[in-house]
mmCIF file of C-alpha atoms in Angstrom:
data_model
loop_
_atom_site.group_PDB
_atom_site.id
_atom_site.type_symbol
_atom_site.label_atom_id
_atom_site.label_comp_id
_atom_site.label_asym_id
_atom_site.label_seq_id
_atom_site.Cartn_x
_atom_site.Cartn_y
_atom_site.Cartn_z
ATOM 1 C CA MET A 1 34.390 106.237 113.021
ATOM 2 C CA LEU A 2 32.816 109.711 112.937
ATOM 3 C CA PHE A 3 29.863 107.516 111.046
ATOM 4 C CA THR A 4 29.382 105.930 114.150
ATOM 5 C CA TYR A 5 28.146 109.407 116.347
ATOM 6 C CA VAL A 6 26.286 110.669 112.907
ATOM 7 C CA ILE A 7 23.830 107.605 112.523
ATOM 8 C CA PRO A 8 23.413 105.799 115.896
ATOM 9 C CA PRO A 9 22.999 102.128 115.369
ATOM 10 C CA ALA A 10 19.485 101.037 116.314
ATOM 11 C CA TRP A 11 20.465 99.436 119.483
ATOM 12 C CA ALA A 12 21.066 102.837 121.110
ATOM 13 C CA LEU A 13 17.781 104.509 120.234
ATOM 14 C CA ASP A 14 15.899 101.780 120.880
ATOM 15 C CA ALA A 15 17.583 101.362 124.111
ATOM 16 C CA TYR A 16 17.667 105.835 124.650
ATOM 17 C CA GLY A 17 13.727 105.752 123.853
ATOM 18 C CA ALA A 18 13.218 103.108 126.716
ATOM 19 C CA ALA A 19 15.117 105.545 129.203
ATOM 20 C CA PRO A 20 12.901 108.670 129.364
ATOM 21 C CA ALA A 21 15.287 111.573 131.621
ATOM 22 C CA SER A 22 12.245 112.265 133.216
ATOM 23 C CA ASP A 23 11.393 108.718 134.832
ATOM 24 C CA PRO A 24 13.659 108.210 138.082
ATOM 25 C CA SER A 25 13.207 104.197 137.888
ATOM 26 C CA ALA A 26 14.798 104.126 134.553
ATOM 27 C CA ASP A 27 17.610 101.059 134.327
ATOM 28 C CA ILE A 28 19.746 103.154 132.493
ATOM 29 C CA PRO A 29 20.138 107.096 132.270
ATOM 30 C CA PRO A 30 19.969 108.372 128.691
ATOM 31 C CA PHE A 31 23.858 110.018 128.965
ATOM 32 C CA VAL A 32 25.602 105.903 130.054
ATOM 33 C CA ILE A 33 23.786 104.838 126.195
ATOM 34 C CA PHE A 34 25.931 107.349 124.598
ATOM 35 C CA ALA A 35 29.103 106.671 127.051
ATOM 36 C CA MET A 36 28.559 103.534 125.941
ATOM 37 C CA LEU A 37 28.368 104.154 122.021
ATOM 38 C CA LEU A 38 31.382 106.065 122.738
ATOM 39 C CA VAL A 39 33.404 102.839 124.500
ATOM 40 C CA TYR A 40 32.236 100.423 121.618
ATOM 41 C CA CYS A 41 33.168 103.090 119.142
ATOM 42 C CA VAL A 42 36.592 103.544 120.664
ATOM 43 C CA GLY A 43 37.020 99.678 121.688
ATOM 44 C CA PHE A 44 35.983 98.638 117.866
ATOM 45 C CA HIS A 45 38.628 100.912 116.590
ATOM 46 C CA VAL A 46 41.356 99.295 118.922
ATOM 47 C CA PHE A 47 40.643 96.458 118.525
ATOM 48 C CA VAL A 48 39.637 95.950 114.579
ATOM 49 C CA HIS A 49 39.791 98.921 112.891
ATOM 50 C CA ILE A 50 43.689 99.499 113.616
ATOM 51 C CA PRO A 51 44.376 96.312 113.293
ATOM 52 C CA SER A 52 42.746 95.313 109.964
ATOM 53 C CA GLY A 53 43.756 98.438 108.554
ATOM 54 C CA LEU A 54 47.464 97.609 109.451
ATOM 55 C CA LEU A 55 47.717 93.745 107.752
ATOM 56 C CA GLY A 56 45.355 94.331 105.097
ATOM 57 C CA THR A 57 47.625 97.272 103.796
ATOM 58 C CA ARG A 58 50.730 94.672 104.667
ATOM 59 C CA LEU A 59 49.242 91.840 103.039
ATOM 60 C CA GLY A 60 48.197 94.285 99.851
ATOM 61 C CA LEU A 61 51.561 96.305 99.491
ATOM 62 C CA ASN A 62 52.605 95.298 96.118
ATOM 63 C CA HIS A 63 48.626 95.002 94.920
ATOM 64 C CA GLY A 64 46.020 96.929 93.879
ATOM 65 C CA GLY A 65 43.769 99.118 95.850
ATOM 66 C CA LEU A 66 40.382 96.599 95.381
ATOM 67 C CA ILE A 67 43.417 93.755 96.894
ATOM 68 C CA THR A 68 43.928 95.513 99.816
ATOM 69 C CA TYR A 69 40.544 97.009 100.634
ATOM 70 C CA ALA A 70 39.589 93.126 100.224
ATOM 71 C CA SER A 71 41.811 91.815 102.637
ATOM 72 C CA ALA A 72 41.520 94.839 105.257
ATOM 73 C CA LEU A 73 37.693 93.778 104.828
ATOM 74 C CA ALA A 74 38.253 90.045 105.483
ATOM 75 C CA ILE A 75 40.466 90.597 108.910
ATOM 76 C CA ALA A 76 37.942 93.001 109.961
ATOM 77 C CA GLY A 77 35.066 90.509 109.588
ATOM 78 C CA VAL A 78 37.159 87.920 111.357
ATOM 79 C CA LEU A 79 38.128 90.175 114.036
ATOM 80 C CA THR A 80 34.756 92.125 114.318
ATOM 81 C CA ALA A 81 33.177 88.383 115.097
ATOM 82 C CA SER A 82 35.326 87.143 117.621
ATOM 83 C CA ALA A 83 35.134 90.587 119.537
ATOM 84 C CA LEU A 84 31.386 90.093 119.261
ATOM 85 C CA LEU A 85 31.466 86.510 120.310
ATOM 86 C CA VAL A 86 34.177 87.299 123.398
ATOM 87 C CA ALA A 87 32.470 90.573 124.725
ATOM 88 C CA LEU A 88 29.093 89.696 124.366
ATOM 89 C CA ARG A 89 28.405 86.069 124.472
ATOM 90 C CA MET A 90 25.314 86.322 122.619
ATOM 91 C CA GLU A 91 23.233 83.088 122.033
ATOM 92 C CA ASP A 92 21.284 84.220 119.695
ATOM 93 C CA VAL A 93 22.700 83.936 115.910
ATOM 94 C CA GLY A 94 20.548 86.202 114.523
ATOM 95 C CA GLU A 95 20.725 89.118 116.432
ATOM 96 C CA LEU A 96 25.028 88.558 116.460
ATOM 97 C CA MET A 97 24.634 88.701 112.500
ATOM 98 C CA GLN A 98 22.690 91.344 113.021
ATOM 99 C CA LEU A 99 24.946 93.499 115.282
ATOM 100 C CA TRP A 100 27.705 92.262 113.157
ATOM 101 C CA ALA A 101 26.644 93.688 110.158
ATOM 102 C CA ASP A 102 26.366 97.016 111.847
ATOM 103 C CA PHE A 103 29.724 97.018 112.965
ATOM 104 C CA MET A 104 30.625 95.758 109.136
ATOM 105 C CA VAL A 105 28.684 98.720 107.606
ATOM 106 C CA ARG A 106 30.365 101.301 109.362
ATOM 107 C CA GLY A 107 33.190 99.593 109.679
ATOM 108 C CA SER A 108 33.891 99.193 106.177
ATOM 109 C CA LEU A 109 33.542 102.426 105.729
ATOM 110 C CA GLY A 110 36.341 103.909 107.910
ATOM 111 C CA LEU A 111 38.548 101.077 105.988
ATOM 112 C CA ALA A 112 37.819 102.501 102.757
ATOM 113 C CA GLY A 113 38.952 106.285 104.195
ATOM 114 C CA TYR A 114 42.033 103.992 105.853
ATOM 115 C CA VAL A 115 43.082 102.450 102.608
ATOM 116 C CA TRP A 116 42.467 105.240 100.082
ATOM 117 C CA MET A 117 45.133 107.185 102.694
ATOM 118 C CA ALA A 118 47.803 104.850 102.664
ATOM 119 C CA ARG A 119 47.548 103.697 99.194
ATOM 120 C CA ARG A 120 47.658 107.818 98.397
ATOM 121 C CA SER A 121 50.520 108.557 100.885
ATOM 122 C CA ARG A 122 52.754 105.854 99.078
ATOM 123 C CA GLU A 123 52.242 106.637 96.072
ATOM 124 C CA THR A 124 53.671 110.523 96.999
ATOM 125 C CA THR A 125 56.192 109.207 98.795
ATOM 126 C CA THR A 126 57.175 107.057 96.185
ATOM 127 C CA THR A 127 57.545 109.849 92.835
#
């Protein structure tokens, strides 16, 4: 989740540049863009990150970390696509795929940390 705040997505930077703070006629004030970034980040974490991390760990319970990570990524990919289709109802497939790829790159780093932490905690409890 922290990666989303450190490097904001391209759409947030484009929207922020299009809405200068000194322009009272701007459609969206700049602070709303960052608030929406926070909403997207928390929503992605709740609807995609947590379920895919838990299901991926459960499916890869008796397998190596790579199988656990791959299953978590596959689940995250399906959940991300579903969430974007439901939430945004985009017509342009290219734009949807670009947004999906952005979310998946950001989410894959978080899932890698989650899988590592889950494997490590299971190893310390069994020894």
